[in-house]
Amino acid sequence: MASVTQEAVLAVLKRIAAPDGRGNVVSAGLVSDIAIEGGTVMFALTASPQHMRAMEMLRGAVEKAVLGIPGVSKAVVALTAERAPAKSEGQPAAGQRGSGIPGIRHLVAVASGKGGVGKSTTAVNLALALHSLGLRVAVLDADVYGPSIPKLFGLNGKPEASSEPGKKMKPMSRHGVEVMSIGFLVPEDTPMIWRGPMVMSALTQLLRETAWSPADVMVIDMPPGTGDVQLTLAQQTPLSGAVIVSTPQDLALIDARKGINMFRKVNVPVIGILENMSYFVCSRCGERHEIFGHGGAREEAARIGVPCLGEVPLDKELRLRSDAGEPVVASQPESLHTAIYRDVARQVWAALDGGQLARPAPRIVMENH
Ligand code: ADP
């Protein structure tokens, strides 16, 4: 079957009128970058919040039109309240993207191919470790399905409206880091059922409608997995780079690879993999036990050409402190775990600020006459 091309998708979209009647959805600048993966076509449509209903209808029409293109088996069209970031070409370096959020230099996603691998624990400790390097840091909990950042920071209560014009929400603050989470706004025991476009608009609001202080880095705790919601989020959020968390089990590594591919697909540089629950040091005998078959992430990272940022051991104390809202980097600054997270933070910051992941220099081709 012929493969689906950007041109074919654009040609179809150009036949769909923009909601204000002026031109088509492409010429009106409503269509983001288009990602094509096999028979799946993904992109976002910019919608103004006042016209959400009309845009929902337009989304239906757009999906139907795209599904009519030969070779397309699935169309994922997200509505976003913001304009899509400018088109990018090739894989940019981590530091080459601005965040697009006033006052925030870099957005970094912490992601995992599946749940329960320690993604949120990593996001929190990485944020605190970046702060310990003297950087100004914020944390956005984008894990709308299970927002655990408030608990990990030991934060409860509701954010206040700020006195600024425009009435943004004030982020919460703990251990020198600003924090915002949907968990502050919705009671803990409320089941949250999110449809894709709702996730994006809720997160866009948390990101843009919060009165963040200026920050060097915002760490974003992504929803686990690599489904449509995660992909749209990766595509629509102006990320400078992503850190993938994985346990050493093979299965998790297969998932980690999916996570890496997801970011590559949308041109977000993968800063590296962090292997969590990597090994276990027995508190009695002091011996190192590699219960999951340690080292998988390092080998796998080398194979796929992504740096391994570090190996965080399995540790009861780390879990107890996390559950108590006293993350290890803040409460045990001299521990082995803190040293590892600080080392990871240094590498992340070097990638962001130093352009370590810069594109390869252009090849010089000598012509023989
Ligand atoms: P995810 O965000 O991937 O779902 P969490 O960060 O919530 O995962 O971690 C899942 C559970 O594992 C939590 O109870 C957490 O305290 C625990 N945990 C995470 N990393 C470690 C570790 N290195 N050692 C021991 N427990 C850990």
XYZ file of C-alpha atoms and ligand atoms in Angstrom:
396
model
C 0.000 0.000 0.000
C 1.273 3.485 -0.848
C 2.647 5.275 2.190
C 0.840 8.343 3.450
C 2.602 11.656 2.826
C 2.427 15.074 4.484
C 1.459 16.527 1.108
C -1.530 14.219 0.800
C -2.714 15.199 4.294
C -2.186 18.917 3.651
C -4.015 18.690 0.318
C -7.074 17.266 2.069
C -6.893 19.778 4.913
C -6.682 22.682 2.469
C -10.165 21.774 1.314
C -11.601 22.380 4.817
C -12.726 25.911 5.585
C -11.433 27.684 8.704
C -14.194 28.376 11.261
C -14.162 32.136 10.734
C -14.800 31.624 7.016
C -11.466 33.153 6.043
C -9.517 30.664 3.986
C -8.881 27.047 4.932
C -7.580 25.477 8.137
C -4.030 25.295 6.733
C -3.826 28.855 5.397
C -5.367 30.114 8.677
C -2.381 28.536 10.509
C -4.535 26.217 12.629
C -2.655 23.000 11.805
C 0.463 21.964 13.731
C 3.336 19.829 12.441
C 1.917 16.584 11.066
C 3.359 13.316 12.374
C 2.826 10.191 10.263
C 3.566 6.741 11.624
C 2.540 3.919 9.314
C -1.152 4.463 8.752
C -1.580 6.799 11.729
C -1.700 10.547 11.129
C -1.382 12.892 14.108
C -1.571 16.640 14.438
C -3.247 19.356 16.449
C -5.726 22.073 15.568
C -5.511 25.406 17.308
C -8.813 26.390 18.875
C -9.786 29.508 20.725
C -11.350 28.569 24.086
C -14.532 30.535 23.205
C -15.189 28.370 20.171
C -14.550 24.925 21.638
C -17.900 23.493 20.489
C -17.508 24.626 16.917
C -13.955 23.302 17.011
C -15.132 19.903 18.281
C -17.335 19.660 15.193
C -14.514 20.796 12.969
C -12.258 18.191 14.560
C -14.773 15.473 13.643
C -14.872 16.693 10.046
C -11.089 16.916 9.821
C -10.626 13.391 11.214
C -13.136 12.031 8.740
C -11.434 13.758 5.820
C -7.991 12.460 6.844
C -9.368 8.932 7.294
C -10.527 9.142 3.678
C -6.931 9.336 2.420
C -5.833 5.961 1.013
C -3.510 4.223 3.488
C -4.697 6.107 6.594
C -6.034 3.744 9.245
C -6.142 6.154 12.169
C -6.357 9.930 12.554
C -5.485 11.526 15.897
C -6.449 15.182 15.903
C -6.051 17.070 19.176
C -7.527 20.455 19.944
C -5.188 22.853 21.606
C -5.863 26.306 22.931
C -2.447 27.494 21.900
C -0.719 27.951 18.597
C 1.517 25.070 17.685
C 5.258 25.683 17.980
C 7.000 26.711 14.800
C 7.862 23.948 12.406
C 11.225 22.383 13.078
C 13.493 20.514 10.747
C 15.513 17.464 11.730
C 16.387 16.597 15.315
C 17.218 19.788 17.215
C 19.628 19.804 20.159
C 18.123 19.875 23.626
C 19.222 23.418 24.249
C 18.098 24.768 20.905
C 14.438 25.154 21.759
C 13.078 27.943 23.877
C 10.175 27.007 26.128
C 7.739 29.579 24.756
C 6.497 30.107 28.323
C 7.413 33.604 29.509
C 10.217 33.495 32.068
C 10.870 29.745 31.724
C 13.997 28.804 29.802
C 13.614 25.053 29.385
C 10.863 22.463 29.732
C 12.097 18.930 30.382
C 9.775 15.929 30.294
C 10.313 12.963 32.605
C 8.583 10.038 30.909
C 8.301 6.268 31.039
C 6.969 3.599 28.735
C 4.763 2.236 31.511
C 3.560 3.053 35.027
C 5.178 2.180 38.339
C 8.822 2.473 37.280
C 9.542 5.503 39.465
C 8.892 8.296 36.972
C 7.330 10.683 39.508
C 9.988 9.900 42.112
C 12.610 10.728 39.487
C 10.856 13.945 38.421
C 10.771 15.236 41.997
C 14.329 14.294 42.903
C 15.695 15.538 39.583
C 13.945 18.875 40.139
C 15.388 19.170 43.654
C 18.838 18.158 42.428
C 18.708 20.821 39.686
C 17.725 23.313 42.389
C 20.677 22.187 44.528
C 22.969 23.144 41.621
C 21.785 26.730 42.060
C 19.175 26.695 39.291
C 15.675 28.136 39.515
C 13.305 25.202 39.108
C 9.577 24.564 38.677
C 7.641 21.300 38.466
C 4.487 20.683 36.446
C 2.590 17.496 37.181
C 1.188 16.439 33.814
C 0.290 12.950 35.036
C -3.409 13.776 35.057
C -4.390 10.122 35.494
C -2.534 9.763 38.792
C -1.147 13.093 39.972
C 1.318 12.077 42.693
C 3.520 15.179 42.752
C 1.521 16.921 45.558
C 2.007 13.864 47.790
C 5.688 13.479 46.936
C 6.292 17.120 47.845
C 4.120 16.824 50.960
C 1.878 19.596 49.604
C -1.833 19.945 50.066
C -4.289 22.813 49.931
C -5.355 24.776 46.922
C -3.397 27.301 44.892
C -4.531 30.905 45.394
C -5.488 33.256 42.605
C -2.728 35.806 42.241
C -3.382 39.523 42.522
C -1.845 40.158 39.103
C -4.035 41.341 36.280
C -5.366 38.336 34.380
C -5.782 36.459 37.697
C -3.423 33.582 37.179
C -3.086 30.871 39.835
C -0.137 31.025 42.178
C 1.940 27.858 42.121
C 2.565 26.058 45.414
C 6.110 26.055 46.682
C 8.252 23.562 48.632
C 11.981 23.019 49.161
C 12.666 26.073 46.983
C 10.800 24.666 43.970
C 7.485 25.880 42.504
C 4.898 23.188 41.873
C 1.598 22.977 40.010
C -0.617 19.919 39.690
C -4.173 19.076 38.712
C -4.100 17.206 42.029
C -4.343 20.560 43.840
C -7.563 21.374 42.012
C -9.447 18.065 42.084
C -10.141 16.096 45.300
C -7.908 13.041 45.616
C -10.713 10.459 45.528
C -12.481 11.902 42.465
C -12.148 9.543 39.556
C -10.877 11.492 36.590
C -11.907 10.410 33.158
C -10.037 12.314 30.546
C -10.510 12.373 26.842
C -7.442 13.266 24.822
C -8.344 16.876 23.939
C -9.366 17.571 27.547
C -5.951 16.521 28.828
C -4.257 18.920 26.475
C -6.451 21.863 27.391
C -6.181 21.156 31.148
C -2.408 21.005 30.876
C -2.185 24.052 28.657
C -4.116 25.904 31.336
C -1.891 24.667 34.161
C 1.154 25.654 32.138
C -0.014 29.050 30.894
C -2.465 30.168 33.579
C -0.029 29.798 36.459
C 1.942 32.820 37.655
C 5.305 31.026 37.551
C 8.376 32.836 38.801
C 11.200 33.022 36.283
C 12.878 29.597 36.083
C 15.831 27.977 34.342
C 14.129 24.600 34.100
C 10.606 23.298 34.448
C 10.450 19.547 35.024
C 7.264 17.986 33.628
C 6.069 14.677 35.066
C 4.417 13.081 32.022
C 1.557 10.586 32.105
C 3.072 7.065 31.860
C 2.972 5.250 28.545
C 3.151 6.142 24.893
C -0.459 6.459 23.786
C -2.123 9.223 21.819
C -2.393 11.529 24.835
C 1.322 11.271 25.589
C 2.224 11.766 21.948
C 0.064 14.861 21.620
C 1.515 16.211 24.835
C 5.070 15.599 23.618
C 4.236 17.258 20.328
C 2.304 20.239 21.636
C 4.423 21.176 24.648
C 7.527 23.169 23.700
C 9.919 20.661 25.310
C 13.681 21.188 25.253
C 14.302 17.515 25.934
C 13.119 14.336 27.650
C 14.475 11.945 30.280
C 13.210 8.348 30.076
C 12.915 6.330 33.285
C 13.120 2.555 33.082
C 13.609 -0.403 35.394
C 16.167 -2.976 34.289
C 13.633 -5.604 33.338
C 13.571 -6.382 29.665
C 9.921 -5.676 29.434
C 10.370 -2.207 30.822
C 13.191 -1.627 28.366
C 10.972 -2.481 25.461
C 8.586 0.099 26.859
C 11.435 2.554 27.327
C 12.326 2.148 23.673
C 8.748 3.018 22.773
C 9.107 6.152 24.898
C 12.298 7.133 23.098
C 10.703 6.575 19.706
C 7.724 8.679 20.695
C 9.914 11.703 21.451
C 12.048 11.144 18.364
C 8.921 11.092 16.237
C 8.005 14.586 17.369
C 11.596 15.911 17.239
C 12.101 16.218 20.997
C 15.708 15.321 21.879
C 16.040 12.436 24.344
C 18.615 13.566 26.921
C 19.051 10.036 28.258
C 17.711 7.015 30.110
C 17.773 6.702 33.878
C 17.728 3.165 35.206
C 15.656 3.067 38.385
C 15.460 0.240 40.947
C 18.687 -0.787 39.318
C 20.153 -2.910 42.108
C 19.649 -3.449 45.816
C 22.242 -3.019 48.556
C 21.480 -5.257 51.526
C 21.425 -3.192 54.696
C 22.694 -6.152 56.739
C 25.442 -7.660 54.617
C 26.190 -4.552 52.516
C 26.241 -6.725 49.415
C 24.907 -5.523 46.094
C 22.092 -7.685 44.718
C 21.113 -7.267 41.120
C 17.634 -8.633 41.487
C 16.302 -7.495 38.131
C 19.397 -8.316 36.121
C 21.167 -5.001 36.357
C 22.782 -3.102 33.516
C 20.018 -3.585 30.981
C 19.459 0.130 30.575
C 23.125 0.920 30.048
C 23.497 -1.700 27.308
C 20.200 -0.795 25.746
C 21.044 2.906 25.839
C 24.352 2.249 24.089
C 22.575 0.169 21.468
C 20.085 2.877 20.627
C 22.596 5.680 20.900
C 21.085 7.452 23.907
C 23.170 8.308 27.000
C 22.533 6.361 30.210
C 22.292 9.111 32.816
C 22.672 6.917 35.882
C 21.530 3.952 37.923
C 19.409 4.542 41.009
C 19.347 1.591 43.430
C 16.226 0.144 44.963
C 16.014 1.516 48.472
C 13.411 1.263 51.188
C 14.411 4.572 52.728
C 13.888 6.341 49.399
C 10.375 4.919 49.162
C 9.512 5.767 52.773
C 10.744 9.338 52.377
C 8.856 9.726 49.095
C 5.649 8.473 50.674
C 6.146 10.866 53.596
C 6.524 13.875 51.286
C 10.209 14.298 52.143
C 12.039 13.492 48.904
C 15.494 12.072 49.476
C 17.401 14.898 47.734
C 15.838 17.439 50.131
C 15.874 15.330 53.285
C 19.123 13.354 52.881
C 21.490 15.661 51.005
C 24.528 13.511 51.869
C 23.091 10.169 50.733
C 24.216 8.013 47.812
C 20.853 8.608 46.130
C 21.246 12.359 46.315
C 24.725 12.101 44.803
C 23.314 10.054 41.909
C 20.420 12.459 41.286
C 22.808 15.423 41.373
C 25.011 13.731 38.828
C 21.976 13.136 36.613
C 20.936 16.773 37.105
C 24.377 17.990 36.018
C 24.149 15.954 32.818
C 20.627 17.179 32.124
C 21.627 20.781 32.619
C 24.746 20.340 30.470
C 22.557 18.974 27.676
C 20.105 21.843 27.997
C 22.455 24.714 28.487
C 25.607 23.527 26.813
C 24.011 22.268 23.613
C 25.734 18.891 24.202
C 23.224 17.228 21.968
C 24.004 19.593 19.149
C 23.316 18.411 15.668
C 26.356 16.897 13.958
C 28.475 19.443 12.148
C 27.792 19.608 8.421
C 29.873 17.144 6.479
C 32.413 18.698 4.211
C 32.380 17.038 0.845
C 35.501 17.390 -1.233
C 34.849 17.325 -4.893
C 37.418 15.726 -7.116
C 37.779 17.451 -10.399
P 5.592 6.112 38.467
O 5.538 7.615 38.498
O 6.473 5.579 37.390
O 4.247 5.446 38.505
P 6.486 6.321 41.236
O 7.548 7.342 41.192
O 5.145 6.721 41.742
O 6.319 5.615 39.809
O 7.048 5.072 42.042
C 6.288 3.893 42.260
C 6.613 3.352 43.656
O 7.958 2.900 43.680
C 6.505 4.406 44.762
O 6.000 3.801 45.926
C 7.957 4.831 44.980
O 8.186 5.299 46.301
C 8.705 3.555 44.707
N 10.064 3.779 44.202
C 10.445 4.507 43.136
N 11.790 4.451 42.962
C 12.273 3.658 43.963
C 13.586 3.204 44.345
N 14.675 3.531 43.653
N 13.671 2.423 45.450
C 12.561 2.050 46.139
N 11.318 2.431 45.830
C 11.159 3.227 44.755
